[in-house]
Amino acid sequence: MKKKTVQTLLADKQTVYTDKIGTAFAPVNFALIKYWGKRDIALNIPITSSLSVSIPQFGAETSISYAKTPSFSLNNTEIDQNDPIFTRFFDFLALFPHPADMTYAVKSLSTIPVGAGLASSASGFAAAVKALDRLNEWKLSTTALSILARLGSGSASRSLFDGFSQWHAGTQADGMDSYAEALPYTLPDLRMGLVIVSSQKKKIGSTEGMKSTAETSILYRSWAEKVRIDLANMHLALQSQDLDTVGKIAESNALGMHATMIDTWPPVLYWQPETVRNIHKIHALREKGLSVYFTMDAGPNLKVLFHTAHTTAVQKAFPNLHMCL
Ligand code: PMV
């Protein structure tokens, strides 16, 4: 299935052996309107569209070259061939045409702080696709790169861009209309910081969590409708640079996603007591008139969104805030 998508997108491209190295950087992205649920699990095609902002200071810089034996160096440490990270990455690379008898040597440097509880797969797969494109001089369109990155990890489709982007759910069964595009908005006063509650690996992976949510949560039946409304309002808020409305919609959308997760059986509950304590702190700051909101993904950590004018107050309330935007 995935191989067919790759073949279609590379149909008119030549792949010949070169001794060059393809290098590229891709940022992580934080979704303000979430992706939770796949209409095609094999191809990572989502049930709804989603919208994110990229974090240029965190990401992956990946170099790929052809080699006789496979190797994968991550932050200057060689990854064992039996490590799941290695297998997942090389299974992905195996989708792409390469000269017979050749595999890849991969070197990746991540600027994502270790233990930050940030999923690195989005920037990892997006950087890999860009690096392959450079190695082979395919000169693929951003749309094609986004579709290819999506095959590695859904949210990777949004890591091809700086700033805001929207991943369109699309309607086609082959997923050729399910890719991300840059959005023309800017929000110069927006700041973001991470509140790390736990840096442990999540117990329930996103694919598994999405599947059981879609199968068992009754609240999930209203999720697509909520996303449709939140997405439309988010566009209006971004167009008018209305930071408070952007924050409000992002927080409500994240809570809506977590409501469907908690309504799942067995429950997909990523929250820890510290998560709730920090949410109350954010709400208390808001009651004092500060523009501060949060979003959260498939884990207990919070991404705090706030107005640049309130940076000092937010940093005072969260002394361990890890600034990222
Ligand atoms: O791309 P995945 O499979 O890691 O899923 C990401 C899911 C969320 O982070 C929870 C939401 C999102 O839109 O990024």
Coordinates of C-alpha atoms and ligand atoms in Angstrom, one line a residue:
M1 CA 0.0 0.0 0.0
K2 CA 2.6 2.5 1.1
K3 CA 5.0 1.4 -1.6
K4 CA 2.3 2.1 -4.2
T5 CA 2.1 5.7 -3.0
V6 CA 5.9 6.1 -3.3
Q7 CA 5.9 4.5 -6.8
T8 CA 3.1 6.8 -8.0
L9 CA 4.9 10.0 -6.6
L10 CA 8.3 8.9 -8.0
A11 CA 7.0 7.5 -11.3
D12 CA 8.9 10.0 -13.5
K13 CA 12.0 10.2 -11.3
Q14 CA 15.3 8.4 -11.9
T15 CA 17.2 6.9 -8.9
V16 CA 20.8 6.3 -9.7
Y17 CA 23.7 5.6 -7.4
T18 CA 25.6 8.7 -6.3
D19 CA 28.3 9.1 -3.6
K20 CA 26.7 12.3 -2.5
I21 CA 25.1 13.0 0.9
G22 CA 21.6 14.5 1.1
T23 CA 21.2 16.7 4.1
A24 CA 18.0 18.5 5.4
F25 CA 16.5 20.0 8.5
A26 CA 12.8 19.7 9.6
P27 CA 11.2 21.3 12.6
V28 CA 8.9 19.7 15.1
N29 CA 5.3 21.0 15.0
F30 CA 2.6 21.5 17.7
A31 CA -0.9 20.9 16.6
L32 CA -3.4 23.7 17.6
I33 CA -6.2 21.7 15.9
K34 CA -5.5 18.0 16.6
Y35 CA -5.2 14.9 14.4
W36 CA -6.7 12.0 16.3
G37 CA -8.1 9.1 14.2
K38 CA -7.2 7.5 10.9
R39 CA -9.6 6.6 8.1
D40 CA -6.8 4.5 6.7
I41 CA -4.3 3.0 9.2
A42 CA -1.8 1.6 6.6
L43 CA -1.5 4.9 4.8
N44 CA -1.9 7.3 7.8
I45 CA -4.8 9.1 6.3
P46 CA -6.7 11.1 9.0
I47 CA -10.4 11.3 9.7
T48 CA -10.1 15.1 10.1
S49 CA -7.9 17.9 8.9
S50 CA -5.5 19.5 11.5
L51 CA -3.6 22.7 11.9
S52 CA -0.2 23.3 13.5
V53 CA 2.6 25.7 14.2
S54 CA 6.3 24.7 13.6
I55 CA 8.9 25.2 16.2
P56 CA 12.1 26.2 14.2
Q57 CA 14.5 25.8 17.2
F58 CA 13.6 22.2 17.7
G59 CA 14.0 19.6 15.0
A60 CA 16.1 17.1 13.2
E61 CA 19.0 17.6 10.8
T62 CA 19.4 14.3 8.8
S63 CA 22.1 13.2 6.3
I64 CA 21.5 10.2 4.1
S65 CA 23.9 8.5 1.8
Y66 CA 24.0 5.2 0.0
A67 CA 26.1 2.5 1.7
K68 CA 26.8 -1.2 1.4
T69 CA 25.7 -1.9 5.0
P70 CA 23.0 0.0 6.9
S71 CA 23.9 2.3 9.8
F72 CA 22.0 4.8 11.8
S73 CA 23.8 7.4 14.0
L74 CA 21.5 9.4 16.2
N75 CA 23.1 12.3 18.1
N76 CA 26.5 10.7 17.4
T77 CA 25.4 7.4 18.9
E78 CA 25.1 4.3 16.7
I79 CA 21.7 2.7 17.0
D80 CA 21.6 -1.1 17.2
Q81 CA 19.9 -2.8 14.2
N82 CA 17.5 -4.6 16.6
D83 CA 16.4 -1.3 18.2
P84 CA 12.7 -0.5 17.3
I85 CA 13.8 3.0 16.2
F86 CA 16.2 1.5 13.7
T87 CA 13.6 -0.9 12.4
R88 CA 10.9 1.7 12.0
F89 CA 13.3 4.1 10.2
F90 CA 14.8 1.5 7.9
D91 CA 11.3 0.0 7.1
F92 CA 10.4 3.5 6.0
L93 CA 13.6 3.9 3.9
A94 CA 12.9 0.6 2.3
L95 CA 9.8 2.0 0.6
F96 CA 12.0 4.2 -1.6
P97 CA 13.7 3.0 -4.8
H98 CA 17.4 2.5 -4.3
P99 CA 20.2 0.9 -6.4
A100 CA 20.4 -2.8 -6.0
D101 CA 22.9 -4.0 -3.4
M102 CA 22.7 -0.6 -1.7
T103 CA 21.2 0.5 1.5
Y104 CA 21.6 3.7 3.5
A105 CA 23.9 5.3 6.1
V106 CA 21.9 7.8 8.2
K107 CA 23.2 10.4 10.5
S108 CA 20.7 12.5 12.4
L109 CA 21.3 15.3 14.9
S110 CA 18.3 16.3 17.0
T111 CA 18.0 19.8 18.6
I112 CA 15.0 18.5 20.6
P113 CA 16.1 18.4 24.2
V114 CA 16.4 14.9 25.5
G115 CA 13.7 13.9 27.9
A116 CA 11.5 16.9 26.8
G117 CA 8.6 14.5 26.2
L118 CA 8.4 15.8 22.7
A119 CA 7.7 13.2 19.9
S120 CA 10.6 13.4 17.5
S121 CA 9.0 11.3 14.8
A122 CA 7.4 14.2 13.0
S123 CA 10.6 16.1 12.4
G124 CA 12.6 12.8 11.9
F125 CA 10.5 11.6 9.0
A126 CA 10.1 15.0 7.4
A127 CA 13.9 15.6 7.5
A128 CA 14.5 12.0 6.1
V129 CA 12.2 12.6 3.1
K130 CA 13.8 16.0 2.4
A131 CA 17.3 14.4 2.7
L132 CA 16.3 11.6 0.3
D133 CA 14.9 14.1 -2.2
R134 CA 18.3 16.0 -2.1
L135 CA 20.4 12.8 -2.3
N136 CA 18.6 11.6 -5.4
E137 CA 17.9 15.1 -6.9
W138 CA 14.2 14.2 -7.4
K139 CA 13.2 17.8 -6.8
L140 CA 9.7 16.8 -5.6
S141 CA 7.0 19.3 -4.8
T142 CA 6.3 20.2 -1.2
T143 CA 3.0 18.4 -1.6
A144 CA 4.7 15.2 -2.7
L145 CA 7.2 15.5 0.2
S146 CA 4.3 16.0 2.7
I147 CA 2.5 12.9 1.4
L148 CA 5.7 10.9 1.7
A149 CA 6.5 12.2 5.2
R150 CA 2.9 11.2 6.2
L151 CA 3.6 7.6 5.4
G152 CA 6.3 7.6 8.2
S153 CA 4.1 9.4 10.8
G154 CA 0.9 11.3 10.2
S155 CA 2.0 14.5 11.9
A156 CA 5.3 14.5 9.9
S157 CA 3.2 15.7 6.9
R158 CA 3.0 19.1 8.8
S159 CA 6.8 19.4 9.5
L160 CA 7.8 20.5 6.0
F161 CA 6.9 24.1 6.8
D162 CA 7.9 27.0 9.0
G163 CA 5.0 28.8 10.7
F164 CA 1.4 27.6 10.5
S165 CA 0.3 24.8 8.3
Q166 CA -2.8 22.7 7.7
W167 CA -2.9 19.0 6.9
H168 CA -6.0 18.4 4.7
A169 CA -7.8 15.1 5.5
G170 CA -8.7 14.7 1.8
T171 CA -11.3 12.3 0.5
Q172 CA -9.5 10.0 -1.9
A173 CA -9.0 6.4 -0.9
D174 CA -5.3 6.5 -2.0
G175 CA -4.5 9.6 0.2
M176 CA -3.1 11.6 -2.7
D177 CA -5.2 14.6 -1.5
S178 CA -4.1 14.2 2.1
Y179 CA -1.1 16.5 2.6
A180 CA -0.2 19.6 4.4
E181 CA 0.2 23.2 3.1
A182 CA 1.7 26.3 4.5
L183 CA -0.8 28.9 5.8
P184 CA -0.1 32.6 5.2
Y185 CA -0.7 33.7 8.8
T186 CA 1.7 35.2 11.3
L187 CA 1.2 35.8 15.0
P188 CA 4.3 37.7 16.2
D189 CA 3.1 38.1 19.8
L190 CA 2.7 34.3 20.3
R191 CA 5.2 32.7 22.7
M192 CA 5.2 29.0 23.6
G193 CA 6.9 27.0 26.4
L194 CA 6.9 23.5 27.5
V195 CA 5.9 22.3 31.0
I196 CA 7.5 18.8 31.4
V197 CA 5.5 16.7 33.7
S198 CA 7.1 13.4 32.7
S199 CA 9.7 12.5 30.1
Q200 CA 8.9 8.8 30.2
K201 CA 7.9 7.1 27.0
K202 CA 4.1 7.0 26.6
K203 CA 2.4 3.8 27.4
I204 CA -0.1 3.9 24.6
G205 CA 1.3 4.8 21.2
S206 CA -0.7 7.2 19.0
T207 CA -1.7 4.6 16.4
E208 CA -3.1 2.2 19.1
G209 CA -4.8 5.0 21.0
M210 CA -6.4 6.5 17.9
K211 CA -7.7 3.0 16.9
S212 CA -9.3 2.2 20.3
T213 CA -10.8 5.8 20.6
A214 CA -12.4 5.5 17.2
E215 CA -13.7 2.0 18.0
T216 CA -15.1 2.5 21.5
S217 CA -15.6 6.2 22.4
I218 CA -19.2 7.5 21.9
L219 CA -17.9 11.0 22.4
Y220 CA -15.6 10.5 19.4
R221 CA -18.7 10.5 17.2
S222 CA -18.8 14.3 17.6
W223 CA -15.1 14.8 17.2
A224 CA -15.1 15.4 13.4
E225 CA -17.9 18.1 13.9
K226 CA -15.9 19.8 16.7
V227 CA -12.8 19.9 14.4
R228 CA -14.8 21.3 11.6
I229 CA -16.1 24.2 13.8
D230 CA -12.7 24.8 15.6
L231 CA -10.8 24.8 12.3
A232 CA -13.1 27.4 10.7
N233 CA -12.9 29.6 13.8
M234 CA -9.1 29.1 14.0
H235 CA -8.7 30.5 10.5
L236 CA -10.7 33.6 11.4
A237 CA -8.7 34.1 14.6
L238 CA -5.4 33.7 12.8
Q239 CA -6.5 36.0 10.0
S240 CA -7.2 38.7 12.5
Q241 CA -4.2 37.9 14.7
D242 CA -6.5 37.4 17.7
L243 CA -4.2 35.6 20.1
D244 CA -6.8 35.1 22.8
T245 CA -9.2 33.4 20.4
V246 CA -6.3 31.3 18.9
G247 CA -5.4 30.2 22.5
K248 CA -9.0 29.5 23.5
I249 CA -9.7 27.4 20.4
A250 CA -6.4 25.5 20.8
E251 CA -7.1 24.7 24.4
S252 CA -10.7 23.7 23.8
N253 CA -9.7 21.5 20.9
A254 CA -7.0 19.7 22.9
L255 CA -9.4 19.1 25.8
G256 CA -12.0 17.8 23.3
M257 CA -9.5 15.3 22.0
H258 CA -8.6 14.2 25.5
A259 CA -12.3 13.9 26.4
T260 CA -12.6 11.3 23.6
M261 CA -9.5 9.6 24.8
I262 CA -10.8 9.4 28.4
D263 CA -14.2 8.1 27.1
T264 CA -12.3 5.2 25.4
W265 CA -12.4 1.7 26.8
P266 CA -9.9 0.8 28.2
P267 CA -9.4 4.6 28.9
V268 CA -6.5 6.4 27.1
L269 CA -5.6 8.6 30.1
Y270 CA -2.4 10.5 29.6
W271 CA -2.9 12.9 32.4
Q272 CA -0.9 12.9 35.6
P273 CA -1.8 14.8 38.8
E274 CA 0.8 17.4 37.9
T275 CA -0.9 17.9 34.5
V276 CA -4.1 18.9 36.3
R277 CA -2.3 21.1 38.8
N278 CA -0.6 23.0 36.0
I279 CA -3.9 23.4 34.1
H280 CA -5.4 25.0 37.2
K281 CA -2.4 27.3 37.4
I282 CA -2.9 28.4 33.8
H283 CA -6.6 29.1 34.6
A284 CA -5.7 31.1 37.7
L285 CA -3.3 33.2 35.6
R286 CA -6.1 33.8 33.1
E287 CA -8.5 34.9 35.9
K288 CA -5.9 37.6 36.7
G289 CA -6.2 38.8 33.1
L290 CA -3.2 37.2 31.5
S291 CA -3.4 35.8 28.0
V292 CA -2.2 32.2 28.7
Y293 CA -3.6 28.9 27.3
F294 CA -2.3 25.4 26.7
T295 CA -2.4 22.5 24.4
M296 CA -1.3 18.9 25.0
D297 CA -0.8 15.8 22.9
A298 CA -0.5 12.1 23.6
G299 CA 1.3 12.5 26.9
P300 CA 1.1 14.4 30.2
N301 CA 3.1 17.4 29.3
L302 CA 1.7 20.9 28.5
K303 CA 2.6 23.3 25.8
V304 CA 1.8 26.7 27.1
L305 CA 0.7 29.4 24.7
F306 CA 0.9 33.0 25.8
H307 CA 1.2 36.7 24.8
T308 CA 4.8 38.0 24.7
A309 CA 3.8 40.9 27.0
H310 CA 3.1 38.2 29.7
T311 CA 6.4 36.3 29.4
T312 CA 7.8 37.4 32.8
A313 CA 4.6 36.5 34.7
V314 CA 4.3 33.1 33.0
Q315 CA 8.0 32.3 33.6
K316 CA 7.5 33.3 37.2
A317 CA 4.5 31.0 37.6
F318 CA 6.4 28.2 35.8
P319 CA 10.1 28.4 36.8
N320 CA 10.9 25.3 34.8
L321 CA 9.2 26.5 31.6
H322 CA 11.2 25.4 28.6
M323 CA 10.8 28.3 26.1
C324 CA 10.4 27.1 22.5
L325 CA 8.9 30.0 20.6
Ligands
PMV1 O1 1.7 11.5 14.0 P1 1.5 10.7 15.2 O2 1.1 9.3 14.8 O3 2.6 10.8 16.2 O4 0.2 11.4 15.9 C1 0.2 12.6 16.5 C2 -1.1 12.8 17.4 C3 -1.1 14.1 18.2 O5 0.2 14.5 18.5 C4 -1.8 13.7 19.6 C5 -1.9 15.2 17.6 C6 -1.3 15.9 16.5 O6 -2.1 16.4 15.6 O7 -0.1 16.1 16.4

